[in-house]
Amino acid sequence: MTSVIVTGGAGFIGSHTVDELLKLPEVRVIVLDNFRSGSRSNVPECPRVSLVNLDLRKLEDPALSFFDEVSGVIHLAAIVSVEEAYMNPRLTIETNVLGTLNALELARKLDAKFVYASSVAVYGEPQKIPIDESHPTIPVNIYGLSKLMGEQLAMRYSEDYGLGVVSLRYFNVYGPRMRGGPYSGVINKFIEALLRGEPVRIFGDGDQTRDFIYVEDVARANVKALFSHAKGIFNIGTGVETSVKELLAVISRTLGKEAREVIWEPPRKGDVRRSRACYEAAQTHLGWRPEVSLEEGLRRTLNWYLNASSY
Ligand code: UD1
């Protein structure tokens, strides 16, 4: 038996990562979460899972005896919204940078492999498409900057202390258990608006693109990264570019429901124009590739919404 710590394990990507880890019979999971945006109900009740209510910003001197035989830390606890980061820069830097520092210290003391949840937002406005890992990192918002700072800290720990570090740059992740509310992503906002019969908002002309990756594909990447011998930085995306307008059309088609009205808003501050991943490095070094198409992923996501709520 080995134990794996998942920070943010009660959150969206975290809870799917816990599910993926539990498919391995010899693994115990320790979830560290402050339940700010995560929820207990996301984590399965299972004797192999322990839940610890803990804020990583305050984890200066972890009670290490509590974490025996830990072979890996998957660090997902973060502020994950570009808009929320813009509204709360201090909270974002404290959570995404100081929180990462404390998680790295924990991994160093435990001599555990470290998987860091980075983001396509570290690249900023793409200079070429598809984006590969050698693309310059010039973030255009506080969120991207905070993720880059965390990533660079993790790489420093790898260089200076020999910690095994894999940094995964996720593209736009969606799927069941996505967080709702004002800081949620475009897929959540479109689905909720359509289901409630409310207007949909499009920022800019709607031709901006994103590479939408299904959450279970991301969870598989996390687990593969943890148990591989690979180190370094890998993009986790599908290689498919979809515009916001096309996305609305696919969601409408899948749901069989048109938007009541589209409200066109000015472009959002800090938004990039295009995004598409080159994931060749992950395929070569982690043996990972995306498996779920946008249509299939949206079908599964919509089913979850319809089962989980009273629309
Ligand atoms: C998202 C993620 C972030 C990740 C990043 C990678 C969320 C909350 N944030 O940010 O963690 O690192 O992807 O790119 O998932 N839009 C509309 N109408 C809406 C909402 C959004 O037109 O109601 C547009 C936005 O202006 C943007 C695009 O949709 O152009 C995507 O927005 P969003 O889903 O918020 O994602 P990112 O900002 O890319």
mmCIF file of C-alpha atoms and ligand atoms in Angstrom, residues 12-13 79-84 118-122 141 143-144 147 169-174 178-179 182-190 199-212 243-245 247 263-273 275, ligand 1:
data_model
loop_
_atom_site.group_PDB
_atom_site.id
_atom_site.type_symbol
_atom_site.label_atom_id
_atom_site.label_comp_id
_atom_site.label_asym_id
_atom_site.label_seq_id
_atom_site.Cartn_x
_atom_site.Cartn_y
_atom_site.Cartn_z
ATOM 1 C CA PHE A 12 -13.499 19.628 -9.468
ATOM 2 C CA ILE A 13 -10.305 18.184 -10.989
ATOM 3 C CA ILE A 79 -7.762 29.746 -7.196
ATOM 4 C CA VAL A 80 -8.703 28.625 -10.705
ATOM 5 C CA SER A 81 -10.583 31.480 -12.268
ATOM 6 C CA VAL A 82 -9.004 34.259 -14.312
ATOM 7 C CA GLU A 83 -11.749 36.650 -13.177
ATOM 8 C CA GLU A 84 -11.590 35.672 -9.520
ATOM 9 C CA SER A 118 -0.201 24.376 -14.108
ATOM 10 C CA SER A 119 -2.216 26.048 -16.827
ATOM 11 C CA VAL A 120 -2.179 27.136 -20.442
ATOM 12 C CA ALA A 121 -2.606 30.603 -18.916
ATOM 13 C CA VAL A 122 1.178 30.671 -18.285
ATOM 14 C CA ASN A 141 -3.356 38.079 -16.141
ATOM 15 C CA TYR A 143 -4.049 34.064 -12.620
ATOM 16 C CA GLY A 144 -1.513 33.023 -15.283
ATOM 17 C CA LYS A 147 0.415 29.636 -11.957
ATOM 18 C CA ARG A 169 -0.271 22.698 -18.191
ATOM 19 C CA TYR A 170 -3.987 22.016 -18.464
ATOM 20 C CA PHE A 171 -5.968 23.668 -21.206
ATOM 21 C CA ASN A 172 -9.673 24.483 -20.554
ATOM 22 C CA VAL A 173 -10.990 21.706 -18.331
ATOM 23 C CA TYR A 174 -14.718 20.882 -18.168
ATOM 24 C CA MET A 178 -17.547 21.831 -12.395
ATOM 25 C CA ARG A 179 -17.992 24.667 -9.989
ATOM 26 C CA PRO A 182 -19.865 33.882 -10.991
ATOM 27 C CA TYR A 183 -16.328 32.592 -11.461
ATOM 28 C CA SER A 184 -17.148 29.427 -13.346
ATOM 29 C CA GLY A 185 -15.960 28.678 -16.882
ATOM 30 C CA VAL A 186 -17.820 29.263 -20.112
ATOM 31 C CA ILE A 187 -19.174 25.701 -20.441
ATOM 32 C CA ASN A 188 -20.803 25.852 -17.016
ATOM 33 C CA LYS A 189 -22.235 29.299 -17.765
ATOM 34 C CA PHE A 190 -23.693 28.280 -21.129
ATOM 35 C CA PRO A 199 -29.755 34.737 -21.852
ATOM 36 C CA VAL A 200 -26.222 33.662 -22.750
ATOM 37 C CA ARG A 201 -23.410 36.222 -22.653
ATOM 38 C CA ILE A 202 -20.597 36.239 -25.184
ATOM 39 C CA PHE A 203 -17.593 38.440 -24.467
ATOM 40 C CA GLY A 204 -16.136 39.892 -27.680
ATOM 41 C CA ASP A 205 -17.114 38.497 -31.085
ATOM 42 C CA GLY A 206 -17.293 34.853 -29.998
ATOM 43 C CA ASP A 207 -14.582 33.831 -32.490
ATOM 44 C CA GLN A 208 -12.003 33.473 -29.711
ATOM 45 C CA THR A 209 -11.025 29.829 -29.339
ATOM 46 C CA ARG A 210 -10.180 27.429 -26.535
ATOM 47 C CA ASP A 211 -8.992 23.818 -26.345
ATOM 48 C CA PHE A 212 -11.584 22.128 -24.119
ATOM 49 C CA SER A 243 -14.627 28.948 -30.830
ATOM 50 C CA VAL A 244 -17.007 30.221 -28.177
ATOM 51 C CA LYS A 245 -19.708 30.535 -30.863
ATOM 52 C CA LEU A 247 -19.232 25.799 -28.384
ATOM 53 C CA ILE A 263 -26.095 39.237 -25.118
ATOM 54 C CA TRP A 264 -22.901 40.508 -26.749
ATOM 55 C CA GLU A 265 -20.557 42.066 -24.208
ATOM 56 C CA PRO A 266 -17.180 43.796 -24.730
ATOM 57 C CA PRO A 267 -14.139 41.454 -24.661
ATOM 58 C CA ARG A 268 -13.102 40.438 -21.145
ATOM 59 C CA LYS A 269 -9.921 41.934 -19.718
ATOM 60 C CA GLY A 270 -7.014 39.474 -19.777
ATOM 61 C CA ASP A 271 -8.701 37.130 -22.277
ATOM 62 C CA VAL A 272 -6.479 35.486 -24.876
ATOM 63 C CA ARG A 273 -7.658 35.205 -28.475
ATOM 64 C CA SER A 275 -5.669 28.419 -27.726
HETATM 65 C C1 UD1 B 1 -10.100 28.913 -18.013
HETATM 66 C C2 UD1 B 1 -10.023 28.395 -16.597
HETATM 67 C C3 UD1 B 1 -8.638 28.518 -16.048
HETATM 68 C C4 UD1 B 1 -7.663 27.896 -17.017
HETATM 69 C C5 UD1 B 1 -7.823 28.568 -18.363
HETATM 70 C C6 UD1 B 1 -6.936 28.042 -19.440
HETATM 71 C C7 UD1 B 1 -12.188 28.499 -15.537
HETATM 72 C C8 UD1 B 1 -13.073 29.220 -14.612
HETATM 73 N N1 UD1 B 1 -10.983 29.049 -15.769
HETATM 74 O O1 UD1 B 1 -9.975 30.322 -18.126
HETATM 75 O O2 UD1 B 1 -8.552 27.847 -14.808
HETATM 76 O O3 UD1 B 1 -6.349 27.992 -16.581
HETATM 77 O O4 UD1 B 1 -9.126 28.316 -18.790
HETATM 78 O O5 UD1 B 1 -7.249 28.793 -20.623
HETATM 79 O O6 UD1 B 1 -12.533 27.456 -16.046
HETATM 80 N N2 UD1 B 1 -16.848 33.574 -22.143
HETATM 81 C C9 UD1 B 1 -18.005 34.070 -22.726
HETATM 82 N N3 UD1 B 1 -19.156 34.064 -21.985
HETATM 83 C C10 UD1 B 1 -19.188 33.608 -20.689
HETATM 84 C C11 UD1 B 1 -17.999 33.123 -20.099
HETATM 85 C C12 UD1 B 1 -16.840 33.131 -20.854
HETATM 86 O O7 UD1 B 1 -18.011 34.517 -23.889
HETATM 87 O O8 UD1 B 1 -20.275 33.636 -20.086
HETATM 88 C C13 UD1 B 1 -15.622 33.533 -22.953
HETATM 89 C C14 UD1 B 1 -14.465 34.248 -22.268
HETATM 90 O O9 UD1 B 1 -14.483 35.628 -22.570
HETATM 91 C C15 UD1 B 1 -13.273 33.511 -22.891
HETATM 92 C C16 UD1 B 1 -13.806 32.093 -23.130
HETATM 93 O O10 UD1 B 1 -15.221 32.180 -23.057
HETATM 94 O O11 UD1 B 1 -12.916 34.087 -24.117
HETATM 95 C C17 UD1 B 1 -13.345 31.106 -22.077
HETATM 96 O O12 UD1 B 1 -13.586 31.677 -20.799
HETATM 97 P P1 UD1 B 1 -13.479 30.817 -19.447
HETATM 98 O O13 UD1 B 1 -14.275 29.586 -19.558
HETATM 99 O O14 UD1 B 1 -13.763 31.742 -18.329
HETATM 100 O O15 UD1 B 1 -11.985 30.307 -19.496
HETATM 101 P P2 UD1 B 1 -10.556 31.013 -19.434
HETATM 102 O O16 UD1 B 1 -10.630 32.453 -19.156
HETATM 103 O O17 UD1 B 1 -9.856 30.563 -20.681
#
